[in-house]
JSON list of C-alpha atoms in Angstrom, two decimals:
[
{"chain": "A", "resi": 1, "resn": "THR", "atom": "CA", "xyz": [5.29, 23.17, 35.96]},
{"chain": "A", "resi": 2, "resn": "THR", "atom": "CA", "xyz": [7.42, 20.09, 35.93]},
{"chain": "A", "resi": 3, "resn": "ARG", "atom": "CA", "xyz": [4.76, 18.06, 37.71]},
{"chain": "A", "resi": 4, "resn": "GLU", "atom": "CA", "xyz": [2.15, 18.95, 35.08]},
{"chain": "A", "resi": 5, "resn": "ALA", "atom": "CA", "xyz": [4.58, 18.18, 32.26]},
{"chain": "A", "resi": 6, "resn": "THR", "atom": "CA", "xyz": [5.38, 14.81, 33.82]},
{"chain": "A", "resi": 7, "resn": "ALA", "atom": "CA", "xyz": [1.68, 14.03, 34.26]},
{"chain": "A", "resi": 8, "resn": "ALA", "atom": "CA", "xyz": [0.98, 15.05, 30.66]},
{"chain": "A", "resi": 9, "resn": "THR", "atom": "CA", "xyz": [3.86, 12.91, 29.37]},
{"chain": "A", "resi": 10, "resn": "SER", "atom": "CA", "xyz": [2.60, 9.98, 31.41]},
{"chain": "A", "resi": 11, "resn": "GLN", "atom": "CA", "xyz": [-0.89, 10.44, 30.01]},
{"chain": "A", "resi": 12, "resn": "VAL", "atom": "CA", "xyz": [0.48, 10.54, 26.45]},
{"chain": "A", "resi": 13, "resn": "ASP", "atom": "CA", "xyz": [2.41, 7.31, 27.09]},
{"chain": "A", "resi": 14, "resn": "ILE", "atom": "CA", "xyz": [-0.70, 5.61, 28.47]},
{"chain": "A", "resi": 15, "resn": "SER", "atom": "CA", "xyz": [-2.72, 6.77, 25.46]},
{"chain": "A", "resi": 16, "resn": "ARG", "atom": "CA", "xyz": [-0.04, 5.51, 23.05]},
{"chain": "A", "resi": 17, "resn": "ARG", "atom": "CA", "xyz": [-0.03, 2.10, 24.71]},
{"chain": "A", "resi": 18, "resn": "ALA", "atom": "CA", "xyz": [-3.81, 1.93, 24.55]},
{"chain": "A", "resi": 19, "resn": "LEU", "atom": "CA", "xyz": [-3.74, 2.92, 20.89]},
{"chain": "A", "resi": 20, "resn": "THR", "atom": "CA", "xyz": [-1.08, 0.31, 20.12]},
{"chain": "A", "resi": 21, "resn": "GLU", "atom": "CA", "xyz": [-3.16, -2.37, 21.83]},
{"chain": "A", "resi": 22, "resn": "ALA", "atom": "CA", "xyz": [-6.28, -1.28, 19.97]},
{"chain": "A", "resi": 23, "resn": "GLU", "atom": "CA", "xyz": [-4.41, -1.37, 16.65]},
{"chain": "A", "resi": 24, "resn": "ALA", "atom": "CA", "xyz": [-3.12, -4.86, 17.42]},
{"chain": "A", "resi": 25, "resn": "GLU", "atom": "CA", "xyz": [-6.65, -6.05, 18.26]},
{"chain": "A", "resi": 26, "resn": "LEU", "atom": "CA", "xyz": [-7.94, -4.50, 15.05]},
{"chain": "A", "resi": 27, "resn": "GLY", "atom": "CA", "xyz": [-5.24, -6.28, 13.06]},
{"chain": "A", "resi": 28, "resn": "THR", "atom": "CA", "xyz": [-6.17, -9.58, 14.68]},
{"chain": "A", "resi": 29, "resn": "ALA", "atom": "CA", "xyz": [-9.87, -9.00, 14.02]},
{"chain": "A", "resi": 30, "resn": "THR", "atom": "CA", "xyz": [-9.16, -8.06, 10.41]},
{"chain": "A", "resi": 31, "resn": "GLN", "atom": "CA", "xyz": [-7.14, -11.24, 9.89]},
{"chain": "A", "resi": 32, "resn": "ARG", "atom": "CA", "xyz": [-9.86, -13.35, 11.52]},
{"chain": "A", "resi": 33, "resn": "LEU", "atom": "CA", "xyz": [-12.51, -11.74, 9.31]},
{"chain": "A", "resi": 34, "resn": "SER", "atom": "CA", "xyz": [-10.44, -12.47, 6.23]},
{"chain": "A", "resi": 35, "resn": "THR", "atom": "CA", "xyz": [-10.05, -16.09, 7.30]},
{"chain": "A", "resi": 36, "resn": "LEU", "atom": "CA", "xyz": [-13.78, -16.44, 7.96]},
{"chain": "A", "resi": 37, "resn": "ARG", "atom": "CA", "xyz": [-14.67, -14.88, 4.60]},
{"chain": "A", "resi": 38, "resn": "SER", "atom": "CA", "xyz": [-12.36, -17.31, 2.85]},
{"chain": "A", "resi": 39, "resn": "ALA", "atom": "CA", "xyz": [-13.87, -20.24, 4.74]},
{"chain": "A", "resi": 40, "resn": "ALA", "atom": "CA", "xyz": [-17.39, -19.05, 3.89]},
{"chain": "A", "resi": 41, "resn": "ALA", "atom": "CA", "xyz": [-16.53, -18.75, 0.20]},
{"chain": "A", "resi": 42, "resn": "SER", "atom": "CA", "xyz": [-15.01, -22.22, 0.22]},
{"chain": "A", "resi": 43, "resn": "ALA", "atom": "CA", "xyz": [-18.07, -23.66, 1.96]},
{"chain": "A", "resi": 44, "resn": "ALA", "atom": "CA", "xyz": [-20.37, -21.96, -0.53]},
{"chain": "A", "resi": 45, "resn": "GLY", "atom": "CA", "xyz": [-18.42, -23.54, -3.36]},
{"chain": "A", "resi": 46, "resn": "ARG", "atom": "CA", "xyz": [-18.73, -26.98, -1.79]},
{"chain": "A", "resi": 47, "resn": "VAL", "atom": "CA", "xyz": [-22.46, -26.47, -1.25]},
{"chain": "A", "resi": 48, "resn": "ALA", "atom": "CA", "xyz": [-22.90, -25.52, -4.90]},
{"chain": "A", "resi": 49, "resn": "ALA", "atom": "CA", "xyz": [-20.98, -28.62, -5.99]},
{"chain": "A", "resi": 50, "resn": "VAL", "atom": "CA", "xyz": [-23.11, -30.88, -3.79]},
{"chain": "A", "resi": 51, "resn": "GLU", "atom": "CA", "xyz": [-26.31, -29.26, -5.04]},
{"chain": "A", "resi": 52, "resn": "ALA", "atom": "CA", "xyz": [-25.21, -29.81, -8.65]},
{"chain": "A", "resi": 53, "resn": "GLU", "atom": "CA", "xyz": [-24.37, -33.43, -7.92]},
{"chain": "A", "resi": 54, "resn": "GLN", "atom": "CA", "xyz": [-27.70, -33.95, -6.19]},
{"chain": "A", "resi": 55, "resn": "ALA", "atom": "CA", "xyz": [-29.56, -32.36, -9.09]},
{"chain": "A", "resi": 56, "resn": "GLU", "atom": "CA", "xyz": [-27.94, -34.82, -11.50]},
{"chain": "A", "resi": 57, "resn": "THR", "atom": "CA", "xyz": [-28.74, -37.74, -9.22]},
{"chain": "A", "resi": 58, "resn": "ARG", "atom": "CA", "xyz": [-32.33, -36.59, -8.74]},
{"chain": "A", "resi": 59, "resn": "ALA", "atom": "CA", "xyz": [-32.80, -36.27, -12.49]},
{"chain": "A", "resi": 60, "resn": "ARG", "atom": "CA", "xyz": [-31.40, -39.77, -13.01]},
{"chain": "A", "resi": 61, "resn": "LEU", "atom": "CA", "xyz": [-33.64, -41.18, -10.26]},
{"chain": "A", "resi": 62, "resn": "ASP", "atom": "CA", "xyz": [-36.68, -39.40, -11.68]},
{"chain": "A", "resi": 63, "resn": "ALA", "atom": "CA", "xyz": [-35.96, -40.96, -15.08]},
{"chain": "A", "resi": 64, "resn": "GLU", "atom": "CA", "xyz": [-35.55, -44.41, -13.52]},
{"chain": "A", "resi": 65, "resn": "ARG", "atom": "CA", "xyz": [-38.77, -43.95, -11.53]},
{"chain": "A", "resi": 66, "resn": "ALA", "atom": "CA", "xyz": [-40.66, -42.94, -14.67]},
{"chain": "A", "resi": 67, "resn": "GLU", "atom": "CA", "xyz": [-39.29, -45.97, -16.52]},
{"chain": "A", "resi": 68, "resn": "ILE", "atom": "CA", "xyz": [-40.26, -48.33, -13.70]},
{"chain": "A", "resi": 69, "resn": "GLU", "atom": "CA", "xyz": [-43.73, -46.80, -13.45]},
{"chain": "A", "resi": 70, "resn": "SER", "atom": "CA", "xyz": [-44.24, -47.18, -17.21]},
{"chain": "A", "resi": 71, "resn": "GLU", "atom": "CA", "xyz": [-43.19, -50.86, -17.01]},
{"chain": "A", "resi": 72, "resn": "LEU", "atom": "CA", "xyz": [-45.64, -51.43, -14.18]},
{"chain": "A", "resi": 73, "resn": "ALA", "atom": "CA", "xyz": [-48.48, -49.69, -15.95]}
]
């Protein structure tokens, strides 16, 4: 009947809108995830650089400490 057809068409429209909204949310989440992954990779690179710098500084300080200790001995 016409009433059933109208109800079915209405239900299809509601489902399409819900699907469109879900797709938009998924697109937003995907973009956010990409941004967060990029930020995490950048942070990891900075951490590695700091660790390398600290390793060099620690080695230099260890050498200075050993030299001072040998002078005091």
